[in-house]
Amino acid sequence: MEIAQVNTGICQNEENARHAESMSTEAFAQIYGAYYKRVYKYICYRINNHYAAEEICSHVFEVVISKYSSYSPAKSNFEVWLFAIARNAVTDYFRSQKKRMSFSLDSILDMVLPKSSPEEIVIKGDNHQALFQALAKLSDKERNIIAMKYAAGLKNAEIADLLGVSGSNIGVVLYRCLKKLQKELQKGGFRYEE
């Protein structure tokens, strides 16, 4: 009887290994292609370090490969599961750094915006500095929610699933955060020009 139990355990481990192998090819390529940019942006927003963000993002996708067999669609949708892994990786990064940093939009803006003239760079730099100072006034939870919403592009319901709160709660927190940011920016003399 013991041999049969051992053989059953071996068969299950081989099945899990085959499942992980199948994930590491075509399915992984699709997942990586669909989510890499959003996961990377989320991590950049949170840690303000382009190189560390690349490393953490790679780690996130390694975890996706190794833990994919444990993913259950009945528990949550795939995006929520993926961003829970990303959030945990960022938390681990902060623990290893033993300090808190506010997240930055610089690395994201550098990737998305076309190259500017020196005058535009100075103006944008001033505006970004004001935004970073305003963001620093928010709590870590508020910055995390803003990063999930605007960097990762998650819907309020997905953020709510991830944090274990209601979707309406996330909407209220986002509204209040944006109002706080607006107030801080206005106090600092920031003027938005179209």
Backbone as a printed PyTorch tensor [residue, N CA C, xyz], in Angstrom:
tensor([[[  0.8130,  -1.1920,   0.0000],
         [  0.0000,   0.0000,   0.0000],
         [  0.8600,   1.2620,   0.0000]],

        [[  1.9470,   1.2570,   0.7340],
         [  2.8140,   2.4220,   0.7950],
         [  3.4380,   2.7200,  -0.5640]],

        [[  3.8010,   1.6580,  -1.3070],
         [  4.3960,   1.8390,  -2.6310],
         [  3.3860,   2.4960,  -3.5630]],

        [[  2.1290,   2.1000,  -3.4860],
         [  1.0860,   2.6860,  -4.3300],
         [  0.9230,   4.1800,  -4.0170]],

        [[  0.9940,   4.5440,  -2.7130],
         [  0.8730,   5.9570,  -2.3420],
         [  2.0590,   6.7520,  -2.8660]],

        [[  3.2600,   6.1840,  -2.7950],
         [  4.4540,   6.8560,  -3.3000],
         [  4.3390,   7.0320,  -4.8120]],

        [[  3.8910,   5.9630,  -5.5210],
         [  3.7290,   6.0640,  -6.9740],
         [  2.7010,   7.1210,  -7.3490]],

        [[  1.6170,   7.1960,  -6.5750],
         [  0.5930,   8.2100,  -6.8270],
         [  1.1810,   9.6030,  -6.6470]],

        [[  1.9710,   9.7960,  -5.6130],
         [  2.6280,  11.0890,  -5.3680],
         [  3.5730,  11.4490,  -6.4880]],

        [[  4.3210,  10.4680,  -6.9940],
         [  5.2450,  10.7160,  -8.0970],
         [  4.4670,  11.1080,  -9.3450]],

        [[  3.3780,  10.4010,  -9.6170],
         [  2.5580,  10.7170, -10.7850],
         [  2.0010,  12.1370, -10.7000]],

        [[  1.5570,  12.5310,  -9.5040],
         [  1.0220,  13.8800,  -9.3430],
         [  2.1210,  14.9240,  -9.5550]],

        [[  3.3170,  14.6650,  -9.0370],
         [  4.4260,  15.6000,  -9.2310],
         [  4.7990,  15.6990, -10.7020]],

        [[  4.7980,  14.5670, -11.4090],
         [  5.0950,  14.5940, -12.8370],
         [  4.0120,  15.3570, -13.5940]],

        [[  2.7640,  15.1800, -13.1920],
         [  1.6650,  15.8950, -13.8390],
         [  1.8050,  17.4000, -13.6140]],

        [[  2.1410,  17.8030, -12.3850],
         [  2.3730,  19.2220, -12.1030],
         [  3.5330,  19.7620, -12.9200]],

        [[  4.5920,  18.9710, -13.0520],
         [  5.7480,  19.3910, -13.8400],
         [  5.3630,  19.5630, -15.3070]],

        [[  4.5670,  18.6340, -15.8540],
         [  4.1140,  18.7520, -17.2400],
         [  3.2330,  19.9780, -17.4080]],

        [[  2.3570,  20.2340, -16.4120],
         [  1.4830,  21.4020, -16.4610],
         [  2.3350,  22.6780, -16.4860]],

        [[  3.3600,  22.7240, -15.6350],
         [  4.2500,  23.8860, -15.5930],
         [  5.0150,  24.0200, -16.8960]],

        [[  5.4470,  22.8850, -17.4820],
         [  6.1670,  22.9390, -18.7440],
         [  5.2750,  23.4950, -19.8450]],

        [[  4.0210,  23.0440, -19.8970],
         [  3.1280,  23.5490, -20.9260],
         [  2.8830,  25.0390, -20.7170]],

        [[  2.8870,  25.4900, -19.4800],
         [  2.7210,  26.9080, -19.1770],
         [  3.9270,  27.6900, -19.6550]],

        [[  5.0940,  27.0990, -19.6000],
         [  6.3110,  27.8470, -19.9010],
         [  6.5140,  28.0980, -21.3870]],

        [[  5.6700,  27.5570, -22.2480],
         [  5.8510,  27.7780, -23.6760],
         [  4.8460,  28.7910, -24.2240]],

        [[  3.8600,  28.3100, -24.9480],
         [  2.9210,  29.2020, -25.6350],
         [  2.0620,  30.0130, -24.6700]],

        [[  1.5330,  29.3780, -23.6390],
         [  0.6770,  30.0830, -22.6780],
         [  1.4690,  31.1670, -21.9580]],

        [[  2.7030,  30.8540, -21.5660],
         [  3.5190,  31.8470, -20.8950],
         [  3.8100,  33.0200, -21.8270]],

        [[  4.1080,  32.7360, -23.0820],
         [  4.3880,  33.8020, -24.0470],
         [  3.1860,  34.7320, -24.1860]],

        [[  1.9910,  34.1730, -24.1950],
         [  0.7860,  34.9990, -24.2950],
         [  0.5970,  35.8410, -23.0340]],

        [[  0.7640,  35.2260, -21.8920],
         [  0.6090,  35.9460, -20.6250],
         [  1.6630,  37.0460, -20.5110]],

        [[  2.8880,  36.7090, -20.8280],
         [  3.9880,  37.6690, -20.7520],
         [  3.7250,  38.8540, -21.6850]],

        [[  3.3120,  38.5510, -22.9040],
         [  3.0300,  39.6050, -23.8710],
         [  1.8790,  40.5040, -23.4470]],

        [[  0.8760,  39.9070, -22.8470],
         [ -0.3200,  40.6610, -22.4560],
         [ -0.1150,  41.4850, -21.1890]],

        [[  0.7350,  41.0410, -20.2760],
         [  0.8020,  41.6700, -18.9520],
         [  2.1390,  42.3000, -18.5830]],

        [[  3.1960,  42.0320, -19.3250],
         [  4.5160,  42.5170, -18.9100],
         [  4.5240,  44.0270, -18.6950]],

        [[  4.0350,  44.7720, -19.6740],
         [  4.0940,  46.2340, -19.6070],
         [  3.3420,  46.7660, -18.3890]],

        [[  2.1780,  46.2190, -18.1050],
         [  1.3730,  46.6860, -16.9700],
         [  2.0280,  46.3390, -15.6380]],

        [[  2.5840,  45.1260, -15.5370],
         [  3.2660,  44.7260, -14.2970],
         [  4.5000,  45.6040, -14.0950]],

        [[  5.2480,  45.8270, -15.1570],
         [  6.4510,  46.6550, -15.0730],
         [  6.0970,  48.0840, -14.6410]],

        [[  5.0700,  48.6810, -15.2450],
         [  4.6580,  50.0360, -14.8780],
         [  4.2570,  50.1010, -13.4070]],

        [[  3.4880,  49.1050, -12.9650],
         [  3.0620,  49.0770, -11.5620],
         [  4.2900,  49.0690, -10.6480]],

        [[  5.2500,  48.2140, -10.9570],
         [  6.4480,  48.1040, -10.1180],
         [  7.2440,  49.4040, -10.1530]],

        [[  7.3890,  50.0050, -11.3380],
         [  8.1040,  51.2880, -11.4470],
         [  7.4300,  52.3750, -10.6140]],

        [[  6.1160,  52.4450, -10.6740],
         [  5.3870,  53.4240,  -9.8710],
         [  5.7100,  53.2460,  -8.3970]],

        [[  5.8240,  52.0140,  -7.9890],
         [  5.9860,  51.7470,  -6.5620],
         [  7.4150,  51.9550,  -6.0680]],

        [[  8.4290,  51.6100,  -6.8670],
         [  9.7870,  51.6050,  -6.3070],
         [ 10.7190,  52.6770,  -6.8430]],

        [[ 10.3690,  53.3230,  -7.9490],
         [ 11.1880,  54.4090,  -8.4790],
         [ 12.6200,  53.9560,  -8.8120]],

        [[ 12.7550,  52.8000,  -9.4030],
         [ 14.0780,  52.3050,  -9.7840],
         [ 13.9140,  51.3860, -10.9950]],

        [[ 14.3120,  51.8850, -12.1510],
         [ 14.1130,  51.1750, -13.4110],
         [ 14.7780,  49.7950, -13.4100]],

        [[ 16.0180,  49.7250, -12.9540],
         [ 16.7490,  48.4540, -12.9900],
         [ 16.1730,  47.4340, -12.0130]],

        [[ 15.8750,  47.8890, -10.8230],
         [ 15.2730,  46.9780,  -9.8400],
         [ 13.8840,  46.5490, -10.3040]],

        [[ 13.1630,  47.4460, -10.9710],
         [ 11.8200,  47.1060, -11.4720],
         [ 11.9050,  45.9880, -12.5030]],

        [[ 12.9000,  46.0380, -13.3740],
         [ 13.0800,  44.9640, -14.3620],
         [ 13.3520,  43.6340, -13.6690]],

        [[ 14.1940,  43.6740, -12.6610],
         [ 14.5330,  42.4600, -11.9280],
         [ 13.3230,  41.8960, -11.1810]],

        [[ 12.5810,  42.7670, -10.5290],
         [ 11.3930,  42.3280,  -9.7960],
         [ 10.3490,  41.7910, -10.7590]],

        [[ 10.1970,  42.4550, -11.8920],
         [  9.2270,  42.0100, -12.9000],
         [  9.5950,  40.6100, -13.3930]],

        [[ 10.8610,  40.3740, -13.6310],
         [ 11.3070,  39.0370, -14.0340],
         [ 10.9660,  38.0130, -12.9610]],

        [[ 11.1920,  38.3980, -11.7220],
         [ 10.8700,  37.5090, -10.6030],
         [  9.3760,  37.1990, -10.5720]],

        [[  8.5530,  38.2050, -10.8080],
         [  7.0990,  38.0070, -10.8080],
         [  6.7200,  36.9460, -11.8330]],

        [[  7.2810,  37.0400, -13.0260],
         [  6.9280,  36.0740, -14.0620],
         [  7.5340,  34.6890, -13.7970]],

        [[  8.6390,  34.6420, -13.0810],
         [  9.1620,  33.3380, -12.6490],
         [  8.1820,  32.6840, -11.6700]],

        [[  7.6410,  33.4780, -10.7730],
         [  6.6600,  32.9680,  -9.8100],
         [  5.4030,  32.5080, -10.5520]],

        [[  4.9960,  33.2660, -11.5630],
         [  3.8230,  32.8720, -12.3470],
         [  4.0410,  31.4870, -12.9450]],

        [[  5.2270,  31.2550, -13.5110],
         [  5.5160,  29.9390, -14.0920],
         [  5.4920,  28.8540, -13.0250]],

        [[  6.1650,  29.1190, -11.9100],
         [  6.2910,  28.0690, -10.8960],
         [  4.9990,  27.8210, -10.1240]],

        [[  4.1610,  28.8290,  -9.9930],
         [  2.9420,  28.6870,  -9.1920],
         [  1.6710,  28.5630, -10.0320]],

        [[  1.7980,  28.5510, -11.3450],
         [  0.6200,  28.5410, -12.2100],
         [ -0.2950,  27.3560, -11.9310]],

        [[  0.3000,  26.2270, -11.5870],
         [ -0.5160,  25.0470, -11.3110],
         [ -1.3980,  25.2420, -10.0690]],

        [[ -1.0340,  26.1930,  -9.2110],
         [ -1.8420,  26.4350,  -8.0100],
         [ -2.9020,  27.5120,  -8.2330]],

        [[ -2.8770,  28.1840,  -9.4010],
         [ -3.8640,  29.2150,  -9.6980],
         [ -5.2340,  28.5770,  -9.8830]],

        [[ -6.2390,  29.1810,  -9.2510],
         [ -7.6070,  28.6780,  -9.3490],
         [ -8.5280,  29.7970,  -9.8180]],

        [[ -9.0980,  29.6630, -11.0210],
         [-10.0230,  30.6890, -11.5080],
         [-11.2470,  30.8620, -10.6080]],

        [[-11.5830,  29.8510,  -9.8330],
         [-12.7350,  29.9440,  -8.9360],
         [-12.4690,  30.9380,  -7.8010]],

        [[-11.2090,  31.1120,  -7.4230],
         [-10.8690,  32.0070,  -6.3160],
         [-10.8060,  33.4690,  -6.7530]],

        [[-10.2100,  33.7380,  -7.9060],
         [-10.0980,  35.1080,  -8.4120],
         [ -9.7420,  35.0640,  -9.8850]],

        [[ -9.8980,  36.2130, -10.5470],
         [ -9.5050,  36.2210, -11.9560],
         [ -7.9890,  36.2860, -12.0560]],

        [[ -7.4760,  36.0120, -13.2310],
         [ -6.0300,  35.8880, -13.4090],
         [ -5.2980,  37.1830, -13.0840]],

        [[ -5.8400,  38.3270, -13.5080],
         [ -5.1740,  39.6060, -13.2520],
         [ -5.0130,  39.8720, -11.7590]],

        [[ -6.0240,  39.5670, -10.9980],
         [ -5.9480,  39.7740,  -9.5540],
         [ -4.8430,  38.8960,  -8.9740]],

        [[ -4.7800,  37.6420,  -9.4040],
         [ -3.7440,  36.7170,  -8.9380],
         [ -2.3630,  37.2310,  -9.3200]],

        [[ -2.2080,  37.6670, -10.5700],
         [ -0.9220,  38.1610, -11.0580],
         [ -0.4730,  39.3980, -10.2910]],

        [[ -1.3760,  40.3520, -10.0920],
         [ -0.9810,  41.5730,  -9.3940],
         [ -0.8100,  41.3640,  -7.8940]],

        [[ -1.3990,  40.3170,  -7.3510],
         [ -1.1050,  39.9620,  -5.9550],
         [  0.3520,  39.5100,  -5.8560]],

        [[  0.7960,  38.7600,  -6.8390],
         [  2.2030,  38.3280,  -6.8810],
         [  3.1070,  39.5570,  -7.0110]],

        [[  2.7350,  40.4830,  -7.9020],
         [  3.5360,  41.6910,  -8.1050],
         [  3.5700,  42.5400,  -6.8350]],

        [[  2.4190,  42.6900,  -6.1960],
         [  2.3620,  43.4800,  -4.9580],
         [  3.2480,  42.8410,  -3.8900]],

        [[  3.2010,  41.5240,  -3.7640],
         [  4.0440,  40.8320,  -2.7790],
         [  5.5200,  40.9930,  -3.1040]],

        [[  5.8580,  40.9770,  -4.3890],
         [  7.2620,  41.1490,  -4.7880],
         [  7.7500,  42.5530,  -4.4240]],

        [[  6.9070,  43.5520,  -4.6170],
         [  7.2680,  44.9240,  -4.2430],
         [  7.4260,  45.0330,  -2.7220]],

        [[  6.5270,  44.4100,  -1.9960],
         [  6.6200,  44.4060,  -0.5340],
         [  7.9290,  43.7610,  -0.0850]],

        [[  8.2870,  42.6520,  -0.7000],
         [  9.5570,  41.9870,  -0.3790],
         [ 10.7450,  42.8960,  -0.6950]],

        [[ 10.6610,  43.6100,  -1.8000],
         [ 11.7300,  44.5410,  -2.1720],
         [ 11.8970,  45.6070,  -1.0870]],

        [[ 10.7790,  46.2060,  -0.6560],
         [ 10.8640,  47.2330,   0.3840],
         [ 11.4200,  46.6570,   1.6820]],

        [[ 11.0180,  45.4570,   2.0130],
         [ 11.5660,  44.8340,   3.2300],
         [ 13.0680,  44.6640,   3.1120]],

        [[ 13.5170,  44.2510,   1.9370],
         [ 14.9560,  44.0380,   1.7640],
         [ 15.7180,  45.3610,   1.7610]],

        [[ 15.0870,  46.4290,   1.3510],
         [ 15.7340,  47.7440,   1.3240],
         [ 15.7150,  48.4370,   2.6860]],

        [[ 14.8120,  47.9820,   3.5490],
         [ 14.6740,  48.5430,   4.9040],
         [ 14.3580,  50.0400,   4.9000]],

        [[ 13.7160,  50.4860,   3.8230],
         [ 13.2890,  51.8780,   3.7800],
         [ 12.1000,  52.0040,   2.8400]],

        [[ 11.3850,  53.0720,   2.9800],
         [ 10.2410,  53.3490,   2.1120],
         [ 10.6320,  54.4530,   1.1410]],

        [[ 10.2230,  54.2600,  -0.0950],
         [ 10.4560,  55.2800,  -1.1100],
         [  9.1080,  55.6150,  -1.7420]],

        [[  8.9430,  56.8500,  -2.1110],
         [  7.7210,  57.1750,  -2.8470],
         [  7.9370,  56.7640,  -4.2970]],

        [[  6.8650,  56.4260,  -4.9840],
         [  7.0140,  55.9870,  -6.3580],
         [  7.1440,  57.1710,  -7.2850]],

        [[  7.7230,  56.8990,  -8.4310],
         [  8.0170,  57.9540,  -9.3720],
         [  7.3420,  57.7180, -10.7030]],

        [[  6.9750,  58.7970, -11.3370],
         [  6.4200,  58.7110, -12.6720],
         [  7.5020,  58.9400, -13.7320]],

        [[  8.6910,  59.3530, -13.3260],
         [  9.7480,  59.6870, -14.2750],
         [ 10.0410,  58.5790, -15.2590]],

        [[ 10.2870,  57.3790, -14.7640],
         [ 10.6700,  56.3000, -15.6700],
         [  9.5470,  55.9800, -16.6420]],

        [[  8.3040,  56.0770, -16.1940],
         [  7.1680,  55.8190, -17.0760],
         [  7.0560,  56.9260, -18.1140]],

        [[  7.1710,  58.1620, -17.6740],
         [  7.0350,  59.2770, -18.5930],
         [  8.1530,  59.2780, -19.6330]],

        [[  9.3680,  58.8990, -19.2380],
         [ 10.4700,  58.8150, -20.1840],
         [ 10.1790,  57.8190, -21.2950]],

        [[  9.4850,  56.7400, -20.9450],
         [  9.1810,  55.7130, -21.9410],
         [  8.0480,  56.1480, -22.8700]],

        [[  7.1040,  56.9150, -22.3550],
         [  5.8930,  57.1980, -23.1190],
         [  5.9650,  58.5210, -23.8820]],

        [[  6.5840,  59.5120, -23.3090],
         [  6.5940,  60.8240, -23.9400],
         [  7.7210,  60.9440, -24.9630]],

        [[  7.4680,  61.6580, -26.0410],
         [  8.5390,  61.8890, -27.0170],
         [  9.6070,  62.7900, -26.4080]],

        [[ 10.7770,  62.7800, -26.9880],
         [ 11.8640,  63.6250, -26.5000],
         [ 11.4630,  65.0860, -26.6260]],

        [[ 11.7610,  65.8550, -25.6090],
         [ 11.3390,  67.2430, -25.5510],
         [ 12.5280,  68.1750, -25.7130]],

        [[ 12.2010,  69.4420, -25.9400],
         [ 13.2370,  70.4630, -25.9940],
         [ 13.7420,  70.7090, -24.5770]],

        [[ 14.9130,  71.3330, -24.4340],
         [ 15.4390,  71.6160, -23.0870],
         [ 14.4710,  72.4450, -22.2330]],

        [[ 13.7880,  73.4160, -22.8700],
         [ 12.8290,  74.2390, -22.1250],
         [ 11.6710,  73.3940, -21.6040]],

        [[ 11.1560,  72.4980, -22.4730],
         [ 10.0460,  71.6370, -22.0740],
         [ 10.4670,  70.6860, -20.9590]],

        [[ 11.7150,  70.2080, -21.0200],
         [ 12.2210,  69.3000, -19.9900],
         [ 12.2550,  70.0100, -18.6310]],

        [[ 12.7020,  71.2730, -18.6120],
         [ 12.7600,  72.0310, -17.3570],
         [ 11.3550,  72.2450, -16.8070]],

        [[ 10.4190,  72.6210, -17.6750],
         [  9.0340,  72.8480, -17.2290],
         [  8.4310,  71.5540, -16.7070]],

        [[  8.6110,  70.4650, -17.4570],
         [  8.0740,  69.1710, -17.0270],
         [  8.7190,  68.7340, -15.7160]],

        [[ 10.0360,  68.9870, -15.5990],
         [ 10.7420,  68.6160, -14.3710],
         [ 10.1680,  69.3240, -13.1580]],

        [[  9.8640,  70.6120, -13.3210],
         [  9.2460,  71.3730, -12.2320],
         [  7.8790,  70.8080, -11.8850]],

        [[  7.0820,  70.5030, -12.9220],
         [  5.7510,  69.9450, -12.7000],
         [  5.8310,  68.5730, -12.0440]],

        [[  6.7630,  67.7520, -12.4970],
         [  6.9240,  66.4210, -11.9150],
         [  7.3500,  66.5100, -10.4640]],

        [[  8.2470,  67.4580, -10.1780],
         [  8.7080,  67.6190,  -8.7990],
         [  7.5400,  67.9700,  -7.8890]],

        [[  6.6720,  68.8420,  -8.3770],
         [  5.4900,  69.2100,  -7.5880],
         [  4.5920,  67.9910,  -7.3870]],

        [[  4.4270,  67.1950,  -8.4270],
         [  3.6040,  65.9940,  -8.3230],
         [  4.2180,  65.0010,  -7.3410]],

        [[  5.5330,  64.8100,  -7.3940],
         [  6.1930,  63.8680,  -6.4840],
         [  6.0410,  64.3150,  -5.0320]],

        [[  6.1540,  65.6110,  -4.8090],
         [  5.9790,  66.1240,  -3.4500],
         [  4.5470,  65.9140,  -2.9730]],

        [[  3.5860,  66.1110,  -3.8770],
         [  2.1850,  65.8910,  -3.5100],
         [  1.9270,  64.4100,  -3.2430]],

        [[  2.4980,  63.5360,  -4.0620],
         [  2.3250,  62.0920,  -3.8690],
         [  2.9190,  61.6340,  -2.5430]],

        [[  4.0030,  62.2830,  -2.1320],
         [  4.6480,  61.9170,  -0.8690],
         [  3.7430,  62.1860,   0.3260]],

        [[  2.7530,  63.0620,   0.1600],
         [  1.8160,  63.3750,   1.2410],
         [  0.7660,  62.2780,   1.4310]],

        [[  0.6220,  61.3940,   0.4370],
         [ -0.3470,  60.3020,   0.5380],
         [  0.2280,  59.1610,   1.3580]],

        [[ -0.6440,  58.3540,   1.9100],
         [ -0.1920,  57.1750,   2.6520],
         [  0.3090,  56.1140,   1.6710]],

        [[  1.0150,  55.1350,   2.1780],
         [  1.5180,  54.0490,   1.3430],
         [  0.3600,  53.3190,   0.6650]],

        [[ -0.7160,  53.1100,   1.4090],
         [ -1.8920,  52.4300,   0.8530],
         [ -2.4740,  53.2310,  -0.3040]],

        [[ -2.5750,  54.5500,  -0.1360],
         [ -3.1240,  55.4070,  -1.1870],
         [ -2.2320,  55.4000,  -2.4220]],

        [[ -0.9090,  55.4790,  -2.2230],
         [  0.0170,  55.4240,  -3.3700],
         [ -0.0840,  54.0800,  -4.0770]],

        [[ -0.2470,  53.0080,  -3.3050],
         [ -0.3810,  51.6760,  -3.8840],
         [ -1.6400,  51.5790,  -4.7410]],

        [[ -2.7430,  52.1070,  -4.2540],
         [ -3.9990,  52.0680,  -5.0070],
         [ -3.8800,  52.8970,  -6.2810]],

        [[ -3.2510,  54.0630,  -6.1950],
         [ -3.0600,  54.8890,  -7.3880],
         [ -2.1770,  54.1530,  -8.3960]],

        [[ -1.1370,  53.4830,  -7.9260],
         [ -0.2610,  52.7240,  -8.8300],
         [ -1.0180,  51.5870,  -9.4950]],

        [[ -1.8660,  50.8970,  -8.7350],
         [ -2.6490,  49.8040,  -9.3280],
         [ -3.6220,  50.3310, -10.3740]],

        [[ -4.2100,  51.4840, -10.1030],
         [ -5.2110,  52.0380, -11.0150],
         [ -4.5590,  52.6160, -12.2620]],

        [[ -3.5560,  53.4720, -12.0900],
         [ -3.0340,  54.2240, -13.2210],
         [ -1.7880,  53.6240, -13.8620]],

        [[ -1.0160,  52.8530, -13.1340],
         [  0.1540,  52.2120, -13.7380],
         [ -0.2060,  50.8410, -14.2750]],

        [[ -0.8720,  50.0580, -13.4480],
         [ -1.2130,  48.6910, -13.8500],
         [ -2.4960,  48.6430, -14.6620]],

        [[ -3.2990,  49.6840, -14.6000],
         [ -4.5260,  49.7240, -15.3760],
         [ -5.6150,  48.7870, -14.8700]],

        [[ -5.5630,  48.4710, -13.5790],
         [ -6.5870,  47.5840, -13.0210],
         [ -7.8910,  48.3490, -12.8130]],

        [[ -8.9860,  47.6350, -12.9110],
         [-10.2990,  48.2110, -12.6350],
         [-10.4930,  48.2630, -11.1260]],

        [[-11.4040,  49.1210, -10.6900],
         [-11.6630,  49.2640,  -9.2520],
         [-12.0280,  47.9300,  -8.6120]],

        [[-12.8450,  47.1230,  -9.3010],
         [-13.2570,  45.8290,  -8.7570],
         [-12.0580,  44.8970,  -8.5820]],

        [[-11.1010,  44.9600,  -9.5200],
         [ -9.9070,  44.1080,  -9.4210],
         [ -9.0190,  44.5570,  -8.2630]],

        [[ -8.8920,  45.8590,  -8.0940],
         [ -8.1060,  46.3760,  -6.9680],
         [ -8.7830,  45.9690,  -5.6560]],

        [[-10.1040,  46.0630,  -5.6330],
         [-10.8580,  45.6830,  -4.4380],
         [-10.6350,  44.2140,  -4.1030]],

        [[-10.6900,  43.3310,  -5.1180],
         [-10.4220,  41.9080,  -4.8880],
         [ -9.0250,  41.7050,  -4.3170]],

        [[ -8.0850,  42.4190,  -4.8690],
         [ -6.6890,  42.2930,  -4.4530],
         [ -6.4800,  42.7330,  -3.0070]],

        [[ -7.1820,  43.7810,  -2.6100],
         [ -6.9970,  44.3280,  -1.2610],
         [ -8.0390,  43.8410,  -0.2620]],

        [[ -9.0260,  43.0930,  -0.7490],
         [-10.0390,  42.5560,   0.1500],
         [-11.0180,  43.5950,   0.6700]],

        [[-11.3340,  44.5820,  -0.1580],
         [-12.3130,  45.5960,   0.2120],
         [-13.3600,  45.6910,  -0.8980]],

        [[-14.3460,  46.5530,  -0.7340],
         [-15.3850,  46.6760,  -1.7570],
         [-14.9180,  47.5910,  -2.8880]],

        [[-15.5050,  47.3990,  -4.0580],
         [-15.1840,  48.2370,  -5.2050],
         [-15.5420,  49.6890,  -4.9650]],

        [[-16.6450,  49.9320,  -4.2770],
         [-17.0420,  51.3110,  -3.9950],
         [-16.0390,  51.9740,  -3.0470]],

        [[-15.4570,  51.1850,  -2.1350],
         [-14.4320,  51.7080,  -1.2350],
         [-13.2330,  52.1930,  -2.0390]],

        [[-12.8280,  51.4180,  -3.0350],
         [-11.6920,  51.8100,  -3.8740],
         [-12.0170,  53.0980,  -4.6190]],

        [[-13.2430,  53.1950,  -5.1450],
         [-13.6490,  54.4130,  -5.8400],
         [-13.5830,  55.6280,  -4.9370]],

        [[-14.0260,  55.4840,  -3.7130],
         [-13.9940,  56.5840,  -2.7510],
         [-12.5480,  56.9510,  -2.4210]],

        [[-11.7140,  55.9490,  -2.1790],
         [-10.3040,  56.2140,  -1.8540],
         [ -9.6220,  56.9290,  -3.0170]],

        [[ -9.8610,  56.4640,  -4.2480],
         [ -9.2560,  57.1200,  -5.4150],
         [ -9.7300,  58.5680,  -5.5370]],

        [[-11.0120,  58.7950,  -5.3680],
         [-11.5630,  60.1480,  -5.4530],
         [-10.8930,  61.0530,  -4.4170]],

        [[-10.8050,  60.5730,  -3.1870],
         [-10.1990,  61.3720,  -2.1180],
         [ -8.7140,  61.6200,  -2.3710]],

        [[ -8.0230,  60.5840,  -2.8850],
         [ -6.5950,  60.7350,  -3.1940],
         [ -6.3770,  61.8090,  -4.2500]],

        [[ -7.1810,  61.7690,  -5.2930],
         [ -7.0380,  62.7470,  -6.3650],
         [ -7.3620,  64.1530,  -5.8670]],

        [[ -8.3360,  64.2640,  -4.9810],
         [ -8.6490,  65.5700,  -4.3900],
         [ -7.4770,  66.0700,  -3.5420]],

        [[ -6.8700,  65.1550,  -2.7480],
         [ -5.7020,  65.5260,  -1.9360],
         [ -4.5600,  65.9980,  -2.8310]],

        [[ -4.3250,  65.2460,  -3.9110],
         [ -3.2530,  65.6140,  -4.8340],
         [ -3.5180,  66.9860,  -5.4410]],

        [[ -4.7410,  67.2160,  -5.8610],
         [ -5.1050,  68.4970,  -6.4560],
         [ -4.8700,  69.6340,  -5.4700]],

        [[ -5.2800,  69.4310,  -4.2270],
         [ -5.1160,  70.4510,  -3.1830],
         [ -3.6300,  70.7440,  -2.9450]],

        [[ -2.8240,  69.6690,  -2.8280],
         [ -1.3830,  69.8400,  -2.5850],
         [ -0.7050,  70.5440,  -3.7540]],

        [[ -1.1070,  70.1790,  -4.9650],
         [ -0.5160,  70.8090,  -6.1440],
         [ -0.8720,  72.2930,  -6.2010]],

        [[ -2.1060,  72.6230,  -5.8780],
         [ -2.5150,  74.0230,  -5.8810],
         [ -1.7960,  74.8070,  -4.7830]],

        [[ -1.5920,  74.1870,  -3.6130],
         [ -0.8470,  74.8420,  -2.5380],
         [  0.5770,  75.1480,  -2.9770]],

        [[  1.1470,  74.2390,  -3.7590],
         [  2.5170,  74.4090,  -4.2320],
         [  2.6380,  75.3290,  -5.4310]],

        [[  1.5130,  75.8810,  -5.8930],
         [  1.5650,  76.8230,  -7.0070],
         [  1.5330,  76.1640,  -8.3730]],

        [[  1.2510,  74.8790,  -8.4220],
         [  1.2010,  74.1700,  -9.7020],
         [ -0.0040,  74.6290, -10.4920]],

        [[  0.2160,  74.9230, -11.7580],
         [ -0.8630,  75.3070, -12.6640],
         [ -0.8200,  74.3850, -13.8680]],

        [[ -1.9230,  73.7400, -14.1250],
         [ -1.9960,  72.8630, -15.2960],
         [ -2.3100,  73.6990, -16.5240]],

        [[ -1.4620,  73.5560, -17.5370],
         [ -1.6700,  74.3090, -18.7860],
         [ -1.9350,  73.3190, -19.8930]],

        [[ -2.9560,  73.5950, -20.6820],
         [ -3.2870,  72.7110, -21.8050],
         [ -2.5640,  73.1400, -23.0430]]])
